[in-house]
Amino acid sequence: EKGGYPSFMAKEIHDQPQAIADTLLGRVDAGGRLQLDEMKIGEAELRSIDKIVVVACGTAAYAGQVAKYAIEHWCRVPVEVELAHEFRYRDPVVSERTLVVAISQSGETMDTIMAVRHAREQGAKVLAICNTNGSTIPRESDAVLYTHAGPEIAVASTKAFLAQITACYLLGLFLAQLRGNKFADEVAEVLAQLHEIPGQVRQVLDGLEQVREIARYMADTRSVLFLGRHVGYPVAMEGALKLKELAYIHAEGFAAGELKHGPIALVEPGQPVFVVVPSPRGRDSLHSKVVSNIQEVRARGARTLVIAEQGDTAVEPFADVVIRIPRTSTLLSPLLAVVPLQVFACELATAKGLDVDQPRNLAKSVTVE
Ligand code: F6R
């Protein structure tokens, strides 16, 4: 069942190229246009949406955060991302023109179910992004976009996360195409890049021996920090969550720009800090800002483990370890950048002798509020 891997989690990490490919499969027609047949919300309604609110918990909420960067850029529609349990118990502003997107692997997370019900009561349309056919969340939603990651058995989410992000990109591209905004012409180009991703994830997986070795040496580590900006920020949060869940190590992910507003006080000599670096080919000065952040923590003695694009030499003087990922556009890069962090957590937990498939105190689906 584990296909020769030591754990379901290890297998599921290696299933990720397939999970992405299967989530893309059959959704682009011969003319390169997106077709989402399960999108049962009318086109006129989708054109009139003036806000998207993503509701989800845990890892699924980090997929939503990635979606925010992509969908706002492509569609020029405001996207809010809120933890489902927080959304439910305040008085959120939603209307008939709000599209609520509920992301859930299991489709049975009670916090997310309650948020879906609340949104529909307020008149919003709800689209589920879900990995489990016929589960409660898609059944209670107006439409569903299934992720085709296959059953996820390990408690910690890996392949479902990448499939959720992929589905969010499809949603964003679909809306851009439908609404015919200025980005619509670039949809085909992004889709082409997206189809390259499964092969690129495989390349990342094939090159992680160094990460595994480092993880094994870090079994005694008490605390690990994760920094990222832009789409690298949710990647950092997810890297920290994986490490807490699996290895029971205190870990914190934060936006690199926040460093000087507080967290840099945590850095003392020897503190391991992962940094997710955006592409140097991207817009603005995002890349150089993150390189400065690496320098800042390095100057205080941090041990820097840097995830950077192939060919990005600017990080080298300040990195104790450079973990390479293939080139893609900044918005798609989370699908590559998170993989070393998943493997790091899995390997470190295994080195500590822990059960990575069944971490203590956790359940695969959280069916109580
Ligand atoms: C993290 C993890 C949890 C789930 C969260 C939502 O590895 O597994 O944070 O992502 O409980 O679960 P679903 O997606 O089933 O709603």
Short mmCIF file of C-alpha atoms and ligand atoms in Angstrom, two decimals:
data_model
loop_
_atom_site.label_atom_id
_atom_site.label_comp_id
_atom_site.label_asym_id
_atom_site.label_seq_id
_atom_site.Cartn_x
_atom_site.Cartn_y
_atom_site.Cartn_z
CA GLU A 1 0.00 0.00 0.00
CA LYS A 2 2.82 2.34 0.83
CA GLY A 3 4.34 1.51 -2.55
CA GLY A 4 7.73 0.71 -1.04
CA TYR A 5 7.95 3.97 0.92
CA PRO A 6 8.56 3.95 4.69
CA SER A 7 5.35 5.89 5.39
CA PHE A 8 2.17 7.01 3.70
CA MET A 9 3.43 10.54 4.04
CA ALA A 10 6.64 9.76 2.14
CA LYS A 11 4.55 8.09 -0.56
CA GLU A 12 2.12 10.99 -0.74
CA ILE A 13 4.97 13.49 -1.07
CA HIS A 14 6.21 11.47 -4.03
CA ASP A 15 2.70 11.27 -5.48
CA GLN A 16 2.59 15.06 -5.80
CA PRO A 17 3.52 15.37 -9.49
CA GLN A 18 0.63 13.02 -10.27
CA ALA A 19 -1.74 14.88 -7.93
CA ILE A 20 -1.07 18.13 -9.79
CA ALA A 21 -1.25 16.52 -13.23
CA ASP A 22 -4.54 14.80 -12.38
CA THR A 23 -6.00 18.04 -11.05
CA LEU A 24 -5.16 19.74 -14.36
CA LEU A 25 -6.32 16.81 -16.49
CA GLY A 26 -9.29 17.34 -18.79
CA ARG A 27 -9.79 20.95 -17.79
CA VAL A 28 -8.21 22.62 -20.80
CA ASP A 29 -9.79 22.18 -24.24
CA ALA A 30 -8.02 21.76 -27.58
CA GLY A 31 -8.07 25.53 -28.07
CA GLY A 32 -6.19 26.07 -24.81
CA ARG A 33 -9.28 27.42 -23.05
CA LEU A 34 -10.20 26.34 -19.57
CA GLN A 35 -13.34 24.29 -19.12
CA LEU A 36 -14.53 23.66 -15.60
CA ASP A 37 -17.60 21.49 -15.99
CA GLU A 38 -18.25 21.18 -12.31
CA MET A 39 -18.60 24.95 -12.07
CA LYS A 40 -22.36 25.03 -11.57
CA ILE A 41 -22.51 28.73 -10.77
CA GLY A 42 -23.76 30.68 -13.79
CA GLU A 43 -21.35 32.73 -15.90
CA ALA A 44 -23.37 35.89 -15.41
CA GLU A 45 -23.11 35.45 -11.66
CA LEU A 46 -19.39 34.79 -11.82
CA ARG A 47 -18.94 37.94 -13.91
CA SER A 48 -20.74 40.02 -11.31
CA ILE A 49 -18.72 38.87 -8.31
CA ASP A 50 -17.13 41.78 -6.51
CA LYS A 51 -15.31 39.87 -3.77
CA ILE A 52 -13.98 36.40 -3.06
CA VAL A 53 -13.68 35.08 0.48
CA VAL A 54 -11.72 31.89 1.02
CA VAL A 55 -12.65 29.93 4.14
CA ALA A 56 -10.56 26.97 5.28
CA CYS A 57 -8.46 25.64 8.16
CA GLY A 58 -4.83 24.70 8.60
CA THR A 59 -2.96 23.74 5.48
CA ALA A 60 -6.02 24.35 3.30
CA ALA A 61 -6.07 27.96 4.52
CA TYR A 62 -2.46 28.37 3.39
CA ALA A 63 -3.53 27.18 -0.06
CA GLY A 64 -6.11 29.97 0.14
CA GLN A 65 -3.41 32.50 0.95
CA VAL A 66 -1.49 31.50 -2.16
CA ALA A 67 -4.75 31.83 -4.11
CA LYS A 68 -5.17 35.39 -2.91
CA TYR A 69 -1.91 36.55 -4.51
CA ALA A 70 -2.69 34.81 -7.79
CA ILE A 71 -6.38 35.62 -8.14
CA GLU A 72 -6.04 39.27 -7.20
CA HIS A 73 -3.23 39.67 -9.71
CA TRP A 74 -5.00 37.85 -12.52
CA CYS A 75 -8.61 38.89 -11.94
CA ARG A 76 -8.39 42.21 -10.09
CA VAL A 77 -11.06 40.96 -7.67
CA PRO A 78 -10.38 41.42 -3.96
CA VAL A 79 -9.75 38.11 -2.18
CA GLU A 80 -9.93 37.71 1.58
CA VAL A 81 -8.71 34.57 3.27
CA GLU A 82 -10.14 33.70 6.62
CA LEU A 83 -9.91 30.77 8.97
CA ALA A 84 -13.34 29.15 8.78
CA HIS A 85 -13.92 29.20 12.56
CA GLU A 86 -13.13 32.91 12.73
CA PHE A 87 -15.35 33.73 9.76
CA ARG A 88 -18.26 31.85 11.28
CA TYR A 89 -18.31 33.58 14.62
CA ARG A 90 -18.02 37.20 13.67
CA ASP A 91 -20.28 39.22 11.44
CA PRO A 92 -18.58 38.98 8.05
CA VAL A 93 -19.68 41.27 5.22
CA VAL A 94 -20.85 39.02 2.40
CA SER A 95 -23.59 39.46 -0.18
CA GLU A 96 -25.03 37.88 -3.32
CA ARG A 97 -22.01 39.25 -5.15
CA THR A 98 -19.54 37.46 -2.89
CA LEU A 99 -18.06 34.15 -3.99
CA VAL A 100 -17.08 32.12 -0.94
CA VAL A 101 -14.50 29.45 -1.73
CA ALA A 102 -14.35 26.65 0.84
CA ILE A 103 -11.16 24.62 0.59
CA SER A 104 -11.06 21.23 2.30
CA GLN A 105 -9.27 17.97 1.62
CA SER A 106 -11.73 15.83 3.57
CA GLY A 107 -14.87 17.83 2.93
CA GLU A 108 -15.86 16.97 6.51
CA THR A 109 -14.10 19.63 8.57
CA MET A 110 -16.84 20.91 10.86
CA ASP A 111 -15.39 24.40 11.19
CA THR A 112 -15.46 24.78 7.41
CA ILE A 113 -18.93 23.24 7.09
CA MET A 114 -20.26 25.80 9.57
CA ALA A 115 -18.64 28.63 7.60
CA VAL A 116 -20.23 27.35 4.37
CA ARG A 117 -23.66 27.28 5.99
CA HIS A 118 -23.19 30.76 7.39
CA ALA A 119 -22.10 32.13 4.00
CA ARG A 120 -25.08 30.64 2.22
CA GLU A 121 -27.46 32.02 4.82
CA GLN A 122 -26.06 35.45 4.00
CA GLY A 123 -26.84 34.89 0.32
CA ALA A 124 -23.31 34.23 -0.91
CA LYS A 125 -22.53 31.63 -3.54
CA VAL A 126 -20.22 28.90 -2.30
CA LEU A 127 -17.71 27.01 -4.39
CA ALA A 128 -16.03 24.01 -2.75
CA ILE A 129 -12.49 22.96 -3.61
CA CYS A 130 -12.41 19.47 -2.24
CA ASN A 131 -10.56 16.17 -2.54
CA THR A 132 -13.33 13.82 -1.40
CA ASN A 133 -16.15 13.02 -3.79
CA GLY A 134 -19.61 13.45 -2.39
CA SER A 135 -18.48 14.66 1.04
CA THR A 136 -20.45 17.18 3.08
CA ILE A 137 -18.79 20.43 1.94
CA PRO A 138 -19.31 19.88 -1.81
CA ARG A 139 -22.82 18.59 -1.13
CA GLU A 140 -23.71 21.76 0.73
CA SER A 141 -22.06 24.10 -1.78
CA ASP A 142 -23.39 25.63 -5.00
CA ALA A 143 -20.55 24.21 -7.07
CA VAL A 144 -17.42 22.12 -6.66
CA LEU A 145 -14.01 21.98 -8.20
CA TYR A 146 -12.53 18.63 -7.21
CA THR A 147 -8.85 18.20 -6.59
CA HIS A 148 -7.76 14.83 -7.92
CA ALA A 149 -4.98 14.08 -5.46
CA GLY A 150 -6.34 10.61 -4.66
CA PRO A 151 -6.95 9.46 -1.08
CA GLU A 152 -4.64 11.12 1.43
CA ILE A 153 -3.95 8.78 4.32
CA ALA A 154 -1.19 10.44 6.34
CA VAL A 155 -2.69 12.87 8.83
CA ALA A 156 -0.47 15.73 7.69
CA SER A 157 -1.58 17.12 4.38
CA THR A 158 0.93 17.18 1.50
CA LYS A 159 -0.35 16.18 -1.93
CA ALA A 160 -3.81 17.57 -1.18
CA PHE A 161 -2.16 20.94 -0.49
CA LEU A 162 -0.46 21.07 -3.88
CA ALA A 163 -3.67 19.95 -5.56
CA GLN A 164 -5.62 22.67 -3.70
CA ILE A 165 -3.20 25.34 -4.88
CA THR A 166 -3.47 23.98 -8.42
CA ALA A 167 -7.28 24.11 -8.28
CA CYS A 168 -7.11 27.69 -6.99
CA TYR A 169 -4.97 28.65 -9.97
CA LEU A 170 -7.53 27.04 -12.29
CA LEU A 171 -10.27 29.02 -10.61
CA GLY A 172 -8.31 32.26 -10.98
CA LEU A 173 -7.48 31.62 -14.62
CA PHE A 174 -11.06 30.61 -15.34
CA LEU A 175 -12.38 33.83 -13.82
CA ALA A 176 -9.80 35.92 -15.68
CA GLN A 177 -10.84 34.28 -18.94
CA LEU A 178 -14.54 34.62 -18.21
CA ARG A 179 -14.35 38.23 -17.11
CA GLY A 180 -12.17 39.09 -20.08
CA ASN A 181 -9.92 41.44 -18.16
CA LYS A 182 -6.56 42.50 -19.43
CA PHE A 183 -4.84 39.44 -18.09
CA ALA A 184 -7.08 37.09 -20.15
CA ASP A 185 -4.51 37.01 -22.98
CA GLU A 186 -1.90 35.56 -20.68
CA VAL A 187 -4.02 32.66 -19.45
CA ALA A 188 -2.63 30.27 -22.08
CA GLU A 189 0.93 31.13 -21.08
CA VAL A 190 0.28 30.49 -17.38
CA LEU A 191 -1.48 27.23 -18.21
CA ALA A 192 1.56 26.13 -20.19
CA GLN A 193 3.80 26.89 -17.20
CA LEU A 194 1.39 25.06 -14.92
CA HIS A 195 1.65 21.96 -17.08
CA GLU A 196 5.43 22.05 -16.59
CA ILE A 197 5.06 21.92 -12.82
CA PRO A 198 4.60 18.14 -12.29
CA GLY A 199 7.94 17.45 -14.00
CA GLN A 200 9.56 20.25 -12.01
CA VAL A 201 8.23 18.86 -8.70
CA ARG A 202 9.79 15.55 -9.69
CA GLN A 203 13.12 17.34 -10.25
CA VAL A 204 12.87 18.91 -6.80
CA LEU A 205 12.14 15.51 -5.24
CA ASP A 206 15.09 13.95 -7.04
CA GLY A 207 17.47 16.55 -5.67
CA LEU A 208 16.67 16.45 -1.96
CA GLU A 209 19.34 14.12 -0.59
CA GLN A 210 21.08 17.10 1.01
CA VAL A 211 17.85 18.18 2.76
CA ARG A 212 17.31 14.68 4.10
CA GLU A 213 20.83 14.58 5.46
CA ILE A 214 20.47 17.98 7.14
CA ALA A 215 17.15 16.92 8.68
CA ARG A 216 18.73 13.82 10.17
CA TYR A 217 21.41 15.95 11.83
CA MET A 218 18.82 18.33 13.24
CA ALA A 219 16.86 15.85 15.35
CA ASP A 220 17.80 17.74 18.56
CA THR A 221 16.77 21.16 17.27
CA ARG A 222 14.45 23.06 19.62
CA SER A 223 13.19 25.77 17.29
CA VAL A 224 13.14 26.56 13.58
CA LEU A 225 12.04 29.78 11.89
CA PHE A 226 10.65 30.08 8.37
CA LEU A 227 10.64 33.34 6.41
CA GLY A 228 8.97 34.24 3.15
CA ARG A 229 7.44 37.18 1.34
CA HIS A 230 4.55 37.38 -1.11
CA VAL A 231 3.58 33.78 -2.05
CA GLY A 232 6.62 32.63 -0.08
CA TYR A 233 4.87 33.75 3.10
CA PRO A 234 2.18 31.03 3.11
CA VAL A 235 4.90 28.57 2.08
CA ALA A 236 6.86 29.56 5.20
CA MET A 237 3.73 29.14 7.35
CA GLU A 238 3.13 25.69 5.89
CA GLY A 239 6.75 24.68 6.46
CA ALA A 240 6.41 25.65 10.11
CA LEU A 241 3.09 23.83 10.50
CA LYS A 242 4.52 20.62 9.04
CA LEU A 243 7.43 20.72 11.46
CA LYS A 244 5.19 21.30 14.50
CA GLU A 245 2.77 18.57 13.52
CA LEU A 246 5.26 15.90 12.62
CA ALA A 247 8.38 16.55 14.66
CA TYR A 248 6.88 18.40 17.66
CA ILE A 249 9.44 21.14 17.25
CA HIS A 250 8.54 24.71 17.95
CA ALA A 251 8.42 26.43 14.60
CA GLU A 252 7.22 29.77 13.42
CA GLY A 253 6.62 31.07 9.94
CA PHE A 254 6.36 34.75 9.25
CA ALA A 255 6.47 37.36 6.57
CA ALA A 256 10.11 38.32 6.11
CA GLY A 257 9.18 42.00 6.13
CA GLU A 258 8.02 41.60 9.73
CA LEU A 259 11.48 40.58 10.95
CA LYS A 260 12.54 44.02 12.10
CA HIS A 261 9.13 44.60 13.68
CA GLY A 262 9.81 41.99 16.32
CA PRO A 263 10.74 38.43 15.41
CA ILE A 264 14.40 39.23 14.73
CA ALA A 265 14.80 39.41 18.52
CA LEU A 266 14.44 35.62 18.52
CA VAL A 267 17.54 35.11 16.43
CA GLU A 268 20.58 33.98 18.34
CA PRO A 269 23.71 32.20 17.16
CA GLY A 270 22.92 28.82 15.69
CA GLN A 271 19.18 29.45 15.18
CA PRO A 272 18.10 27.60 12.02
CA VAL A 273 16.16 29.86 9.65
CA PHE A 274 14.64 28.66 6.39
CA VAL A 275 14.15 31.43 3.85
CA VAL A 276 11.95 31.07 0.77
CA VAL A 277 13.46 33.34 -1.89
CA PRO A 278 11.36 34.63 -4.79
CA SER A 279 12.66 34.50 -8.34
CA PRO A 280 15.25 37.16 -9.18
CA ARG A 281 13.44 37.47 -12.52
CA GLY A 282 10.23 38.57 -10.83
CA ARG A 283 8.79 42.03 -10.56
CA ASP A 284 9.79 44.84 -8.23
CA SER A 285 12.54 44.44 -5.73
CA LEU A 286 11.04 41.44 -3.99
CA HIS A 287 14.12 39.31 -4.53
CA SER A 288 16.62 41.84 -3.22
CA LYS A 289 14.43 42.53 -0.20
CA VAL A 290 14.52 38.86 0.76
CA VAL A 291 18.26 38.65 0.17
CA SER A 292 18.62 41.57 2.64
CA ASN A 293 16.49 39.63 5.13
CA ILE A 294 18.84 36.66 4.83
CA GLN A 295 21.77 38.98 5.53
CA GLU A 296 20.01 40.44 8.57
CA VAL A 297 19.46 37.08 10.27
CA ARG A 298 22.86 35.78 9.19
CA ALA A 299 24.53 38.81 10.78
CA ARG A 300 22.96 37.72 14.10
CA GLY A 301 24.36 34.23 13.83
CA ALA A 302 21.43 32.40 12.24
CA ARG A 303 22.09 29.26 10.25
CA THR A 304 20.39 30.03 6.96
CA LEU A 305 18.77 27.34 4.84
CA VAL A 306 17.76 29.06 1.64
CA ILE A 307 15.31 27.84 -0.98
CA ALA A 308 16.19 29.63 -4.21
CA GLU A 309 15.74 29.31 -7.93
CA GLN A 310 18.37 27.58 -10.03
CA GLY A 311 20.92 30.14 -11.17
CA ASP A 312 20.18 32.61 -8.36
CA THR A 313 23.75 33.24 -7.25
CA ALA A 314 22.94 36.36 -5.21
CA VAL A 315 21.90 34.25 -2.22
CA GLU A 316 25.10 32.25 -2.07
CA PRO A 317 27.25 34.56 0.08
CA PHE A 318 24.64 34.54 2.87
CA ALA A 319 23.37 30.98 2.76
CA ASP A 320 24.73 28.11 4.83
CA VAL A 321 22.74 25.77 2.63
CA VAL A 322 21.12 26.48 -0.74
CA ILE A 323 18.25 24.26 -1.81
CA ARG A 324 17.52 24.70 -5.50
CA ILE A 325 14.16 24.74 -7.24
CA PRO A 326 13.56 25.00 -11.00
CA ARG A 327 12.50 28.23 -12.65
CA THR A 328 8.86 29.11 -12.89
CA SER A 329 6.81 32.25 -12.46
CA THR A 330 6.66 33.71 -8.95
CA LEU A 331 2.95 33.02 -8.56
CA LEU A 332 3.36 29.32 -9.34
CA SER A 333 6.51 28.87 -7.27
CA PRO A 334 4.80 27.66 -4.04
CA LEU A 335 4.16 24.32 -5.77
CA LEU A 336 7.93 23.86 -5.92
CA ALA A 337 9.18 25.73 -2.87
CA VAL A 338 7.07 23.88 -0.30
CA VAL A 339 8.32 20.43 -1.31
CA PRO A 340 11.74 20.63 0.42
CA LEU A 341 9.99 21.81 3.59
CA GLN A 342 7.62 18.83 3.56
CA VAL A 343 10.53 16.45 3.07
CA PHE A 344 12.53 18.20 5.80
CA ALA A 345 9.72 17.77 8.36
CA CYS A 346 9.03 14.17 7.36
CA GLU A 347 12.69 13.22 7.52
CA LEU A 348 13.38 14.99 10.80
CA ALA A 349 10.36 13.37 12.46
CA THR A 350 11.46 9.99 11.17
CA ALA A 351 14.96 10.60 12.55
CA LYS A 352 13.36 11.27 15.94
CA GLY A 353 11.64 7.91 15.71
CA LEU A 354 8.17 9.41 15.46
CA ASP A 355 5.17 8.07 13.57
CA VAL A 356 4.87 10.55 10.73
CA ASP A 357 1.56 9.16 9.52
CA GLN A 358 -0.18 9.47 12.89
CA PRO A 359 1.22 12.40 14.87
CA ARG A 360 0.08 12.62 18.47
CA ASN A 361 -3.13 14.49 19.31
CA LEU A 362 -4.21 14.90 15.66
CA ALA A 363 -7.00 13.37 13.60
CA LYS A 364 -7.18 13.24 9.81
CA SER A 365 -10.50 14.94 9.68
CA VAL A 366 -11.69 17.24 12.39
CA THR A 367 -15.42 16.61 12.50
CA VAL A 368 -16.14 18.62 15.63
CA GLU A 369 -16.05 22.39 16.07
C1 F6R B 1 -2.17 19.94 8.20
C2 F6R B 1 -3.50 19.40 8.23
C3 F6R B 1 -4.62 20.23 8.74
C4 F6R B 1 -5.75 20.28 7.69
C5 F6R B 1 -6.96 21.02 8.25
C6 F6R B 1 -8.09 21.12 7.23
O1 F6R B 1 -1.24 19.03 7.75
O2 F6R B 1 -3.70 18.29 7.80
O3 F6R B 1 -4.19 21.53 9.06
O4 F6R B 1 -5.25 20.91 6.55
O5 F6R B 1 -7.45 20.33 9.39
O6 F6R B 1 -8.52 19.86 6.82
P1 F6R B 1 -9.42 19.71 5.53
O7 F6R B 1 -8.61 20.14 4.37
O8 F6R B 1 -9.77 18.25 5.46
O9 F6R B 1 -10.62 20.58 5.73
#
